């Protein structure tokens, strides 16, 4: 009883009030100090909406940021970038294929330097619809070659099962997973890391994003995602050697990533993405690329993927992490050229 009385005594109440006030002041002070320490200019690239000098490809009622290389009469080759929500900057070494192909690059809907759209317009289905519209625009009656990286390779695999008659061959550079079982086996993280070092890094990038006022309303979140996401899975890279963000992409698309990944999950947050059931319809040659250093979706994961294709070649890019075309462009391009020359 005496203890109970002391807990409710005015003196004890004042102590709790002082502690609570001190904590609140510490939080406010910490926020203000971090805000001041992160003052600066953090530019975010403009999309085609705000920068009329950017190249545009129109398809499916949408103006994609995109460009082509090579003779328009050459066999078409369409490059599909990763993410979802990234852009094609890291895949530009593939432009060297323009000596034999009409090479098409595009930033997917709501991603990179393409216009931002409402979340309801972004899903796995909308991504496949956009890819089909681009295939129809550039194939001119012939089949196309598709090259996809990471999420883009997953999207290409999904397309192979839906429209096998439109594709002659495909290069799948380290797709993450082709169904829910392979997702579980990969160990891929969809959320943040909780290690102190990563959290401090992410908090600083979040404060930096608070200073961003343009070029559009999605710029702050795009900046934060672009800076923080690469560090969420250092296992993708050689000894955690994460390439500089500026060499990988122009701009992230945060809404695109969240909405498209959300469309691939059920109401309880379980992955339901599955393209393996349609892959037996595609009988053309497939090249699977794995990076030597990726401990999540490297060689072991790509060996599992290889079992779903009827005509497949698997190659490993030495001394490379997940961004293999940016990290080891000469080695990666040599393998791709040998495959396409078959």
Short mmCIF file of N, CA, C and O in Angstrom, two decimals, residues 140-269:
data_model
loop_
_atom_site.label_atom_id
_atom_site.label_comp_id
_atom_site.label_asym_id
_atom_site.label_seq_id
_atom_site.Cartn_x
_atom_site.Cartn_y
_atom_site.Cartn_z
N UNK A 140 7.18 -4.72 -85.92
CA UNK A 140 6.87 -4.59 -87.36
C UNK A 140 6.64 -5.94 -88.02
O UNK A 140 7.20 -6.25 -89.07
N UNK A 141 5.86 -6.78 -87.38
CA UNK A 141 5.51 -8.08 -87.95
C UNK A 141 6.47 -9.19 -87.61
O UNK A 141 6.16 -10.37 -87.79
N UNK A 142 7.66 -8.88 -87.12
CA UNK A 142 8.64 -9.90 -86.75
C UNK A 142 8.64 -10.10 -85.24
O UNK A 142 8.10 -9.30 -84.48
N UNK A 143 9.27 -11.17 -84.83
CA UNK A 143 9.45 -11.39 -83.39
C UNK A 143 10.56 -10.49 -82.87
O UNK A 143 11.45 -10.06 -83.60
N UNK A 144 10.50 -10.21 -81.59
CA UNK A 144 11.50 -9.34 -80.96
C UNK A 144 12.42 -10.16 -80.07
O UNK A 144 12.08 -11.28 -79.64
N UNK A 145 13.56 -9.57 -79.77
CA UNK A 145 14.45 -10.10 -78.72
C UNK A 145 14.23 -9.24 -77.49
O UNK A 145 14.17 -8.01 -77.58
N UNK A 146 14.10 -9.88 -76.33
CA UNK A 146 13.90 -9.16 -75.08
C UNK A 146 15.09 -9.38 -74.16
O UNK A 146 15.58 -10.51 -74.03
N UNK A 147 15.55 -8.30 -73.53
CA UNK A 147 16.61 -8.37 -72.53
C UNK A 147 16.08 -7.73 -71.26
O UNK A 147 15.72 -6.54 -71.25
N UNK A 148 16.00 -8.49 -70.18
CA UNK A 148 15.51 -7.97 -68.91
C UNK A 148 16.52 -8.15 -67.80
O UNK A 148 17.26 -9.15 -67.79
N UNK A 149 16.54 -7.21 -66.89
CA UNK A 149 17.44 -7.29 -65.74
C UNK A 149 16.65 -7.25 -64.45
O UNK A 149 15.76 -6.41 -64.28
N UNK A 150 16.90 -8.20 -63.53
CA UNK A 150 16.30 -8.21 -62.20
C UNK A 150 14.77 -8.28 -62.30
O UNK A 150 14.23 -9.22 -62.86
N UNK A 151 14.06 -7.27 -61.77
CA UNK A 151 12.61 -7.24 -61.93
C UNK A 151 12.24 -7.26 -63.41
O UNK A 151 11.26 -7.90 -63.81
N UNK A 152 13.02 -6.58 -64.24
CA UNK A 152 12.75 -6.59 -65.67
C UNK A 152 12.84 -7.98 -66.27
O UNK A 152 12.08 -8.33 -67.18
N UNK A 153 13.76 -8.81 -65.77
CA UNK A 153 13.87 -10.20 -66.23
C UNK A 153 12.65 -11.00 -65.78
O UNK A 153 12.18 -11.89 -66.50
N UNK A 154 12.14 -10.71 -64.59
CA UNK A 154 10.91 -11.36 -64.13
C UNK A 154 9.74 -10.97 -65.02
O UNK A 154 8.89 -11.80 -65.39
N UNK A 155 9.68 -9.69 -65.39
CA UNK A 155 8.61 -9.19 -66.25
C UNK A 155 8.71 -9.83 -67.64
O UNK A 155 7.69 -10.23 -68.23
N UNK A 156 9.92 -9.96 -68.16
CA UNK A 156 10.11 -10.62 -69.45
C UNK A 156 9.67 -12.07 -69.38
O UNK A 156 8.99 -12.58 -70.28
N UNK A 157 10.04 -12.77 -68.29
CA UNK A 157 9.62 -14.17 -68.13
C UNK A 157 8.09 -14.28 -68.13
O UNK A 157 7.52 -15.18 -68.75
N UNK A 158 7.43 -13.36 -67.44
CA UNK A 158 5.97 -13.36 -67.43
C UNK A 158 5.42 -13.15 -68.84
O UNK A 158 4.43 -13.79 -69.23
N UNK A 159 6.07 -12.29 -69.60
CA UNK A 159 5.62 -12.01 -70.96
C UNK A 159 5.83 -13.22 -71.88
O UNK A 159 5.02 -13.49 -72.76
N UNK A 160 6.91 -13.96 -71.67
CA UNK A 160 7.18 -15.14 -72.49
C UNK A 160 6.04 -16.15 -72.36
O UNK A 160 5.68 -16.82 -73.34
N UNK A 161 5.48 -16.27 -71.17
CA UNK A 161 4.38 -17.20 -70.96
C UNK A 161 3.07 -16.72 -71.55
O UNK A 161 2.18 -17.53 -71.81
N UNK A 162 2.95 -15.42 -71.76
CA UNK A 162 1.69 -14.85 -72.26
C UNK A 162 1.70 -14.65 -73.77
O UNK A 162 0.67 -14.75 -74.42
N UNK A 163 2.85 -14.30 -74.32
CA UNK A 163 2.92 -14.01 -75.75
C UNK A 163 4.16 -14.66 -76.37
O UNK A 163 5.02 -13.96 -76.93
N UNK A 164 4.29 -15.97 -76.28
CA UNK A 164 5.50 -16.63 -76.78
C UNK A 164 5.70 -16.45 -78.28
O UNK A 164 6.83 -16.49 -78.78
N UNK A 165 4.60 -16.24 -79.01
CA UNK A 165 4.68 -16.10 -80.46
C UNK A 165 5.29 -14.77 -80.90
O UNK A 165 5.64 -14.60 -82.08
N UNK A 166 5.45 -13.83 -79.96
CA UNK A 166 5.98 -12.52 -80.32
C UNK A 166 7.48 -12.35 -80.01
O UNK A 166 8.06 -11.32 -80.33
N UNK A 167 8.08 -13.37 -79.39
CA UNK A 167 9.47 -13.25 -78.93
C UNK A 167 10.31 -14.36 -79.54
O UNK A 167 9.93 -15.54 -79.51
N UNK A 168 11.47 -14.00 -80.09
CA UNK A 168 12.36 -14.99 -80.69
C UNK A 168 13.31 -15.58 -79.67
O UNK A 168 13.57 -16.79 -79.65
N UNK A 169 13.86 -14.74 -78.80
CA UNK A 169 14.80 -15.18 -77.77
C UNK A 169 14.82 -14.16 -76.65
O UNK A 169 14.36 -13.03 -76.83
N UNK A 170 15.38 -14.56 -75.51
CA UNK A 170 15.38 -13.66 -74.35
C UNK A 170 16.66 -13.81 -73.55
O UNK A 170 17.20 -14.91 -73.42
N UNK A 171 17.11 -12.70 -73.01
CA UNK A 171 18.22 -12.66 -72.05
C UNK A 171 17.63 -12.24 -70.72
O UNK A 171 17.05 -11.15 -70.61
N UNK A 172 17.78 -13.08 -69.71
CA UNK A 172 17.27 -12.79 -68.37
C UNK A 172 18.46 -12.64 -67.43
O UNK A 172 19.10 -13.62 -67.05
N UNK A 173 18.79 -11.40 -67.12
CA UNK A 173 19.94 -11.11 -66.28
C UNK A 173 19.51 -11.08 -64.81
O UNK A 173 18.89 -10.13 -64.35
N UNK A 174 19.78 -12.17 -64.13
CA UNK A 174 19.55 -12.31 -62.69
C UNK A 174 18.14 -11.93 -62.25
O UNK A 174 17.95 -11.02 -61.42
N UNK A 175 17.11 -12.60 -62.80
CA UNK A 175 15.76 -12.38 -62.26
C UNK A 175 15.72 -12.78 -60.79
O UNK A 175 16.38 -13.74 -60.37
N UNK A 176 14.93 -12.05 -60.01
CA UNK A 176 14.89 -12.33 -58.57
C UNK A 176 14.22 -13.64 -58.24
O UNK A 176 14.77 -14.48 -57.52
N UNK A 177 13.02 -13.86 -58.78
CA UNK A 177 12.28 -15.10 -58.53
C UNK A 177 11.17 -15.21 -59.56
O UNK A 177 10.70 -14.21 -60.10
N UNK A 178 10.74 -16.43 -59.82
CA UNK A 178 9.69 -16.67 -60.80
C UNK A 178 8.39 -17.13 -60.17
O UNK A 178 7.37 -17.20 -60.85
N UNK A 179 8.41 -17.46 -58.89
CA UNK A 179 7.18 -17.80 -58.17
C UNK A 179 7.41 -17.62 -56.68
O UNK A 179 8.52 -17.29 -56.23
N UNK A 180 6.37 -17.84 -55.90
CA UNK A 180 6.43 -17.58 -54.46
C UNK A 180 7.45 -18.48 -53.76
O UNK A 180 8.14 -18.06 -52.83
N UNK A 181 7.54 -19.73 -54.20
CA UNK A 181 8.49 -20.65 -53.57
C UNK A 181 9.92 -20.17 -53.76
O UNK A 181 10.73 -20.18 -52.83
N UNK A 182 10.24 -19.72 -54.98
CA UNK A 182 11.59 -19.23 -55.25
C UNK A 182 11.86 -17.91 -54.54
O UNK A 182 13.00 -17.60 -54.20
N UNK A 183 10.82 -17.14 -54.31
CA UNK A 183 10.97 -15.92 -53.51
C UNK A 183 11.39 -16.27 -52.09
O UNK A 183 12.32 -15.67 -51.53
N UNK A 184 10.74 -17.24 -51.49
CA UNK A 184 11.07 -17.64 -50.12
C UNK A 184 12.48 -18.19 -50.04
O UNK A 184 13.21 -17.92 -49.09
N UNK A 185 12.91 -18.92 -51.04
CA UNK A 185 14.24 -19.52 -51.02
C UNK A 185 15.35 -18.49 -51.25
O UNK A 185 16.49 -18.71 -50.87
N UNK A 186 15.01 -17.38 -51.87
CA UNK A 186 16.04 -16.39 -52.21
C UNK A 186 16.55 -15.61 -51.01
O UNK A 186 17.70 -15.20 -50.97
N UNK A 187 15.68 -15.36 -50.02
CA UNK A 187 16.07 -14.53 -48.88
C UNK A 187 16.00 -13.05 -49.17
O UNK A 187 16.53 -12.23 -48.41
N UNK A 188 15.33 -12.66 -50.27
CA UNK A 188 15.21 -11.25 -50.62
C UNK A 188 14.43 -10.51 -49.54
O UNK A 188 13.42 -10.99 -49.05
N UNK A 189 14.92 -9.32 -49.17
CA UNK A 189 14.21 -8.47 -48.22
C UNK A 189 13.34 -7.49 -48.98
O UNK A 189 13.79 -6.79 -49.87
N UNK A 190 12.07 -7.41 -48.61
CA UNK A 190 11.18 -6.41 -49.19
C UNK A 190 11.09 -5.16 -48.33
O UNK A 190 10.62 -4.14 -48.77
N UNK A 191 11.51 -5.23 -47.10
CA UNK A 191 11.44 -4.09 -46.20
C UNK A 191 12.84 -3.62 -45.80
O UNK A 191 13.84 -4.06 -46.35
N UNK A 192 12.92 -2.73 -44.82
CA UNK A 192 14.21 -2.18 -44.40
C UNK A 192 15.01 -3.16 -43.55
O UNK A 192 14.48 -4.12 -43.01
N UNK A 193 16.30 -2.91 -43.45
CA UNK A 193 17.15 -3.63 -42.49
C UNK A 193 17.03 -2.93 -41.14
O UNK A 193 16.79 -1.73 -41.07
N UNK A 194 17.22 -3.68 -40.08
CA UNK A 194 17.10 -3.09 -38.75
C UNK A 194 18.44 -2.95 -38.05
O UNK A 194 18.49 -2.62 -36.87
N UNK A 195 19.54 -3.19 -38.76
CA UNK A 195 20.85 -2.97 -38.16
C UNK A 195 21.07 -1.47 -37.94
O UNK A 195 20.62 -0.64 -38.73
N UNK A 196 21.79 -1.15 -36.88
CA UNK A 196 21.97 0.25 -36.50
C UNK A 196 22.63 1.06 -37.61
O UNK A 196 22.23 2.19 -37.89
N UNK A 197 23.65 0.47 -38.27
CA UNK A 197 24.35 1.21 -39.31
C UNK A 197 23.44 1.59 -40.46
O UNK A 197 23.47 2.73 -40.94
N UNK A 198 22.59 0.65 -40.90
CA UNK A 198 21.68 0.95 -41.99
C UNK A 198 20.63 1.97 -41.56
O UNK A 198 20.28 2.88 -42.31
N UNK A 199 20.10 1.82 -40.34
CA UNK A 199 19.07 2.73 -39.88
C UNK A 199 19.59 4.16 -39.81
O UNK A 199 18.89 5.11 -40.18
N UNK A 200 20.83 4.34 -39.33
CA UNK A 200 21.41 5.68 -39.29
C UNK A 200 21.56 6.25 -40.69
O UNK A 200 21.28 7.43 -40.94
N UNK A 201 22.00 5.41 -41.62
CA UNK A 201 22.14 5.83 -43.01
C UNK A 201 20.78 6.25 -43.58
O UNK A 201 20.65 7.30 -44.21
N UNK A 202 19.76 5.42 -43.32
CA UNK A 202 18.43 5.70 -43.87
C UNK A 202 17.82 6.95 -43.26
O UNK A 202 17.17 7.74 -43.94
N UNK A 203 18.01 7.13 -41.95
CA UNK A 203 17.47 8.31 -41.28
C UNK A 203 18.08 9.59 -41.87
O UNK A 203 17.38 10.57 -42.12
N UNK A 204 19.38 9.55 -42.09
CA UNK A 204 20.03 10.73 -42.68
C UNK A 204 19.45 11.02 -44.06
O UNK A 204 19.15 12.18 -44.39
N UNK A 205 19.27 9.98 -44.88
CA UNK A 205 18.72 10.20 -46.22
C UNK A 205 17.28 10.70 -46.14
O UNK A 205 16.84 11.49 -46.98
N UNK A 206 16.53 10.25 -45.14
CA UNK A 206 15.16 10.74 -44.98
C UNK A 206 15.16 12.23 -44.64
O UNK A 206 14.37 12.99 -45.21
N UNK A 207 16.05 12.65 -43.76
CA UNK A 207 16.13 14.07 -43.43
C UNK A 207 16.56 14.88 -44.66
O UNK A 207 16.06 15.98 -44.88
N UNK A 208 17.48 14.33 -45.45
CA UNK A 208 17.87 15.04 -46.67
C UNK A 208 16.66 15.23 -47.59
O UNK A 208 16.48 16.29 -48.19
N UNK A 209 15.80 14.21 -47.66
CA UNK A 209 14.63 14.30 -48.54
C UNK A 209 13.66 15.39 -48.08
O UNK A 209 12.91 15.93 -48.90
N UNK A 210 13.68 15.73 -46.80
CA UNK A 210 12.77 16.76 -46.29
C UNK A 210 13.11 18.14 -46.84
O UNK A 210 12.28 19.05 -46.80
N UNK A 211 14.33 18.31 -47.34
CA UNK A 211 14.74 19.61 -47.89
C UNK A 211 14.41 19.75 -49.37
O UNK A 211 14.67 20.80 -49.96
N UNK A 212 13.85 18.71 -49.97
CA UNK A 212 13.57 18.71 -51.40
C UNK A 212 12.17 19.27 -51.66
O UNK A 212 11.19 18.81 -51.06
N UNK A 213 12.07 20.23 -52.54
CA UNK A 213 10.78 20.86 -52.83
C UNK A 213 10.33 20.64 -54.28
O UNK A 213 9.25 21.08 -54.65
N UNK A 214 11.12 20.02 -55.10
CA UNK A 214 10.73 19.82 -56.50
C UNK A 214 11.67 18.85 -57.17
O UNK A 214 12.55 18.30 -56.51
N UNK A 215 11.44 18.57 -58.42
CA UNK A 215 10.60 19.27 -59.40
C UNK A 215 9.11 18.88 -59.37
O UNK A 215 8.31 19.47 -60.10
N UNK A 216 8.73 17.89 -58.56
CA UNK A 216 7.33 17.50 -58.46
C UNK A 216 7.09 16.95 -57.06
O UNK A 216 8.01 16.81 -56.25
N UNK A 217 5.85 16.64 -56.75
CA UNK A 217 5.51 16.26 -55.38
C UNK A 217 6.08 14.90 -54.97
O UNK A 217 6.21 14.63 -53.78
N UNK A 218 6.43 14.05 -55.93
CA UNK A 218 6.97 12.73 -55.58
C UNK A 218 8.49 12.72 -55.45
O UNK A 218 9.08 11.70 -55.10
N UNK A 219 9.11 13.85 -55.72
CA UNK A 219 10.57 13.92 -55.70
C UNK A 219 11.19 13.53 -54.36
O UNK A 219 12.17 12.77 -54.33
N UNK A 220 10.67 14.00 -53.20
CA UNK A 220 11.31 13.64 -51.93
C UNK A 220 11.33 12.14 -51.68
O UNK A 220 12.37 11.57 -51.30
N UNK A 221 10.21 11.46 -51.90
CA UNK A 221 10.16 10.02 -51.64
C UNK A 221 11.00 9.25 -52.67
O UNK A 221 11.65 8.26 -52.33
N UNK A 222 11.01 9.73 -53.91
CA UNK A 222 11.85 9.10 -54.92
C UNK A 222 13.32 9.20 -54.54
O UNK A 222 14.09 8.25 -54.72
N UNK A 223 13.71 10.35 -54.04
CA UNK A 223 15.10 10.55 -53.61
C UNK A 223 15.45 9.57 -52.49
O UNK A 223 16.49 8.90 -52.53
N UNK A 224 14.59 9.49 -51.48
CA UNK A 224 14.87 8.63 -50.34
C UNK A 224 15.00 7.17 -50.79
O UNK A 224 15.94 6.47 -50.40
N UNK A 225 14.08 6.70 -51.61
CA UNK A 225 14.15 5.32 -52.08
C UNK A 225 15.42 5.07 -52.87
O UNK A 225 16.12 4.07 -52.65
N UNK A 226 15.74 5.97 -53.77
CA UNK A 226 16.92 5.80 -54.59
C UNK A 226 18.20 5.73 -53.80
O UNK A 226 19.12 4.97 -54.14
N UNK A 227 18.28 6.50 -52.72
CA UNK A 227 19.48 6.52 -51.90
C UNK A 227 19.56 5.32 -50.95
O UNK A 227 20.62 4.75 -50.73
N UNK A 228 18.44 4.96 -50.37
CA UNK A 228 18.44 3.97 -49.29
C UNK A 228 18.29 2.53 -49.76
O UNK A 228 18.81 1.61 -49.12
N UNK A 229 17.58 2.30 -50.86
CA UNK A 229 17.22 0.93 -51.23
C UNK A 229 18.42 0.06 -51.55
O UNK A 229 18.45 -1.12 -51.19
N UNK A 230 19.42 0.61 -52.23
CA UNK A 230 20.57 -0.20 -52.61
C UNK A 230 21.28 -0.78 -51.40
O UNK A 230 21.87 -1.87 -51.46
N UNK A 231 21.23 -0.07 -50.28
CA UNK A 231 21.93 -0.51 -49.07
C UNK A 231 21.12 -1.52 -48.26
O UNK A 231 21.62 -2.06 -47.29
N UNK A 232 19.87 -1.76 -48.67
CA UNK A 232 19.04 -2.71 -47.92
C UNK A 232 19.46 -4.15 -48.17
O UNK A 232 19.20 -5.03 -47.35
N UNK A 233 20.13 -4.41 -49.30
CA UNK A 233 20.59 -5.76 -49.62
C UNK A 233 22.04 -5.74 -50.11
O UNK A 233 22.31 -5.99 -51.28
N UNK A 234 22.99 -5.48 -49.21
CA UNK A 234 24.40 -5.47 -49.64
C UNK A 234 24.88 -6.84 -50.10
O UNK A 234 25.92 -6.94 -50.75
N UNK A 235 24.11 -7.90 -49.78
CA UNK A 235 24.48 -9.25 -50.21
C UNK A 235 24.44 -9.39 -51.74
O UNK A 235 24.93 -10.37 -52.29
N UNK A 236 23.86 -8.40 -52.42
CA UNK A 236 23.81 -8.43 -53.88
C UNK A 236 25.17 -8.15 -54.51
O UNK A 236 25.34 -8.37 -55.71
N UNK A 237 26.14 -7.66 -53.73
CA UNK A 237 27.36 -7.11 -54.31
C UNK A 237 28.60 -7.78 -53.75
O UNK A 237 28.58 -8.40 -52.68
N UNK A 238 29.71 -7.63 -54.46
CA UNK A 238 30.98 -8.22 -54.06
C UNK A 238 31.47 -7.57 -52.77
O UNK A 238 31.78 -6.36 -52.76
N UNK A 239 31.53 -8.36 -51.70
CA UNK A 239 32.00 -7.86 -50.40
C UNK A 239 31.25 -6.61 -49.95
O UNK A 239 31.83 -5.71 -49.33
N UNK A 240 29.97 -6.53 -50.28
CA UNK A 240 29.17 -5.37 -49.92
C UNK A 240 29.56 -4.11 -50.64
O UNK A 240 29.19 -3.00 -50.22
N UNK A 241 30.29 -4.23 -51.75
CA UNK A 241 30.78 -3.08 -52.52
C UNK A 241 29.65 -2.53 -53.39
O UNK A 241 29.53 -2.86 -54.56
N UNK A 242 28.84 -1.68 -52.82
CA UNK A 242 27.66 -1.17 -53.51
C UNK A 242 28.07 -0.05 -54.46
O UNK A 242 28.69 0.92 -54.04
N UNK A 243 27.75 -0.17 -55.75
CA UNK A 243 28.10 0.90 -56.69
C UNK A 243 27.42 2.22 -56.31
O UNK A 243 26.37 2.23 -55.67
N UNK A 244 28.03 3.32 -56.71
CA UNK A 244 27.44 4.63 -56.45
C UNK A 244 26.09 4.76 -57.15
O UNK A 244 25.95 4.40 -58.32
N UNK A 245 25.11 5.27 -56.41
CA UNK A 245 23.76 5.38 -56.96
C UNK A 245 23.75 6.17 -58.25
O UNK A 245 23.05 5.83 -59.21
N UNK A 246 24.55 7.22 -58.32
CA UNK A 246 24.57 8.07 -59.50
C UNK A 246 25.01 7.37 -60.77
O UNK A 246 24.73 7.82 -61.88
N UNK A 247 25.72 6.24 -60.64
CA UNK A 247 26.14 5.48 -61.81
C UNK A 247 25.10 4.44 -62.21
O UNK A 247 25.23 3.82 -63.27
N UNK A 248 24.10 4.24 -61.37
CA UNK A 248 23.12 3.18 -61.61
C UNK A 248 21.82 3.70 -62.21
O UNK A 248 21.21 3.03 -63.03
N UNK A 249 21.35 4.87 -61.78
CA UNK A 249 20.04 5.31 -62.23
C UNK A 249 19.93 6.83 -62.18
O UNK A 249 20.67 7.51 -61.47
N UNK A 250 18.95 7.33 -62.93
CA UNK A 250 18.66 8.76 -62.90
C UNK A 250 17.74 9.10 -61.74
O UNK A 250 17.95 10.07 -61.03
N UNK A 251 16.71 8.29 -61.56
CA UNK A 251 15.73 8.60 -60.52
C UNK A 251 14.88 7.37 -60.22
O UNK A 251 14.50 6.63 -61.12
N UNK A 252 14.60 7.16 -58.95
CA UNK A 252 13.73 6.06 -58.54
C UNK A 252 12.27 6.46 -58.68
O UNK A 252 11.94 7.65 -58.74
N UNK A 253 11.40 5.47 -58.69
CA UNK A 253 9.96 5.69 -58.70
C UNK A 253 9.34 4.98 -57.51
O UNK A 253 9.01 3.79 -57.59
N UNK A 254 9.18 5.69 -56.41
CA UNK A 254 8.74 5.06 -55.16
C UNK A 254 7.31 4.53 -55.25
O UNK A 254 7.01 3.42 -54.78
N UNK A 255 6.42 5.30 -55.82
CA UNK A 255 5.03 4.85 -55.94
C UNK A 255 4.94 3.62 -56.83
O UNK A 255 4.18 2.68 -56.55
N UNK A 256 5.71 3.60 -57.91
CA UNK A 256 5.71 2.44 -58.81
C UNK A 256 6.18 1.20 -58.07
O UNK A 256 5.56 0.13 -58.20
N UNK A 257 7.24 1.32 -57.30
CA UNK A 257 7.73 0.15 -56.58
C UNK A 257 6.68 -0.38 -55.61
O UNK A 257 6.36 -1.57 -55.59
N UNK A 258 6.12 0.50 -54.80
CA UNK A 258 5.16 0.07 -53.81
C UNK A 258 3.91 -0.53 -54.42
O UNK A 258 3.41 -1.57 -53.96
N UNK A 259 3.39 0.09 -55.46
CA UNK A 259 2.14 -0.37 -56.06
C UNK A 259 2.31 -1.67 -56.82
O UNK A 259 1.48 -2.58 -56.71
N UNK A 260 3.39 -1.80 -57.58
CA UNK A 260 3.59 -3.01 -58.37
C UNK A 260 3.89 -4.20 -57.48
O UNK A 260 3.35 -5.29 -57.68
N UNK A 261 4.74 -4.01 -56.48
CA UNK A 261 4.99 -5.11 -55.55
C UNK A 261 3.72 -5.48 -54.79
O UNK A 261 3.44 -6.66 -54.56
N UNK A 262 2.94 -4.47 -54.43
CA UNK A 262 1.68 -4.73 -53.74
C UNK A 262 0.73 -5.54 -54.60
O UNK A 262 0.00 -6.41 -54.10
N UNK A 263 0.74 -5.31 -55.92
CA UNK A 263 -0.16 -6.05 -56.81
C UNK A 263 0.25 -7.50 -56.95
O UNK A 263 -0.55 -8.33 -57.41
N UNK A 264 1.49 -7.83 -56.57
CA UNK A 264 1.98 -9.21 -56.66
C UNK A 264 1.79 -9.97 -55.35
O UNK A 264 2.27 -11.10 -55.22
N UNK A 265 1.10 -9.36 -54.38
CA UNK A 265 0.90 -10.00 -53.08
C UNK A 265 -0.58 -10.14 -52.79
O UNK A 265 -1.41 -9.40 -53.31
N UNK A 266 -0.91 -11.12 -51.94
CA UNK A 266 -2.31 -11.30 -51.56
C UNK A 266 -2.67 -10.37 -50.41
O UNK A 266 -1.84 -9.57 -49.96
N UNK A 267 -3.90 -10.48 -49.92
CA UNK A 267 -4.38 -9.56 -48.89
C UNK A 267 -3.64 -9.72 -47.56
O UNK A 267 -3.69 -8.83 -46.72
N UNK A 268 -2.98 -10.84 -47.37
CA UNK A 268 -2.23 -11.07 -46.13
C UNK A 268 -0.74 -10.82 -46.28
O UNK A 268 0.04 -11.16 -45.41
N UNK A 269 -0.37 -10.21 -47.41
CA UNK A 269 1.02 -9.84 -47.62
C UNK A 269 1.92 -10.97 -48.08
O UNK A 269 3.14 -10.84 -48.07
#
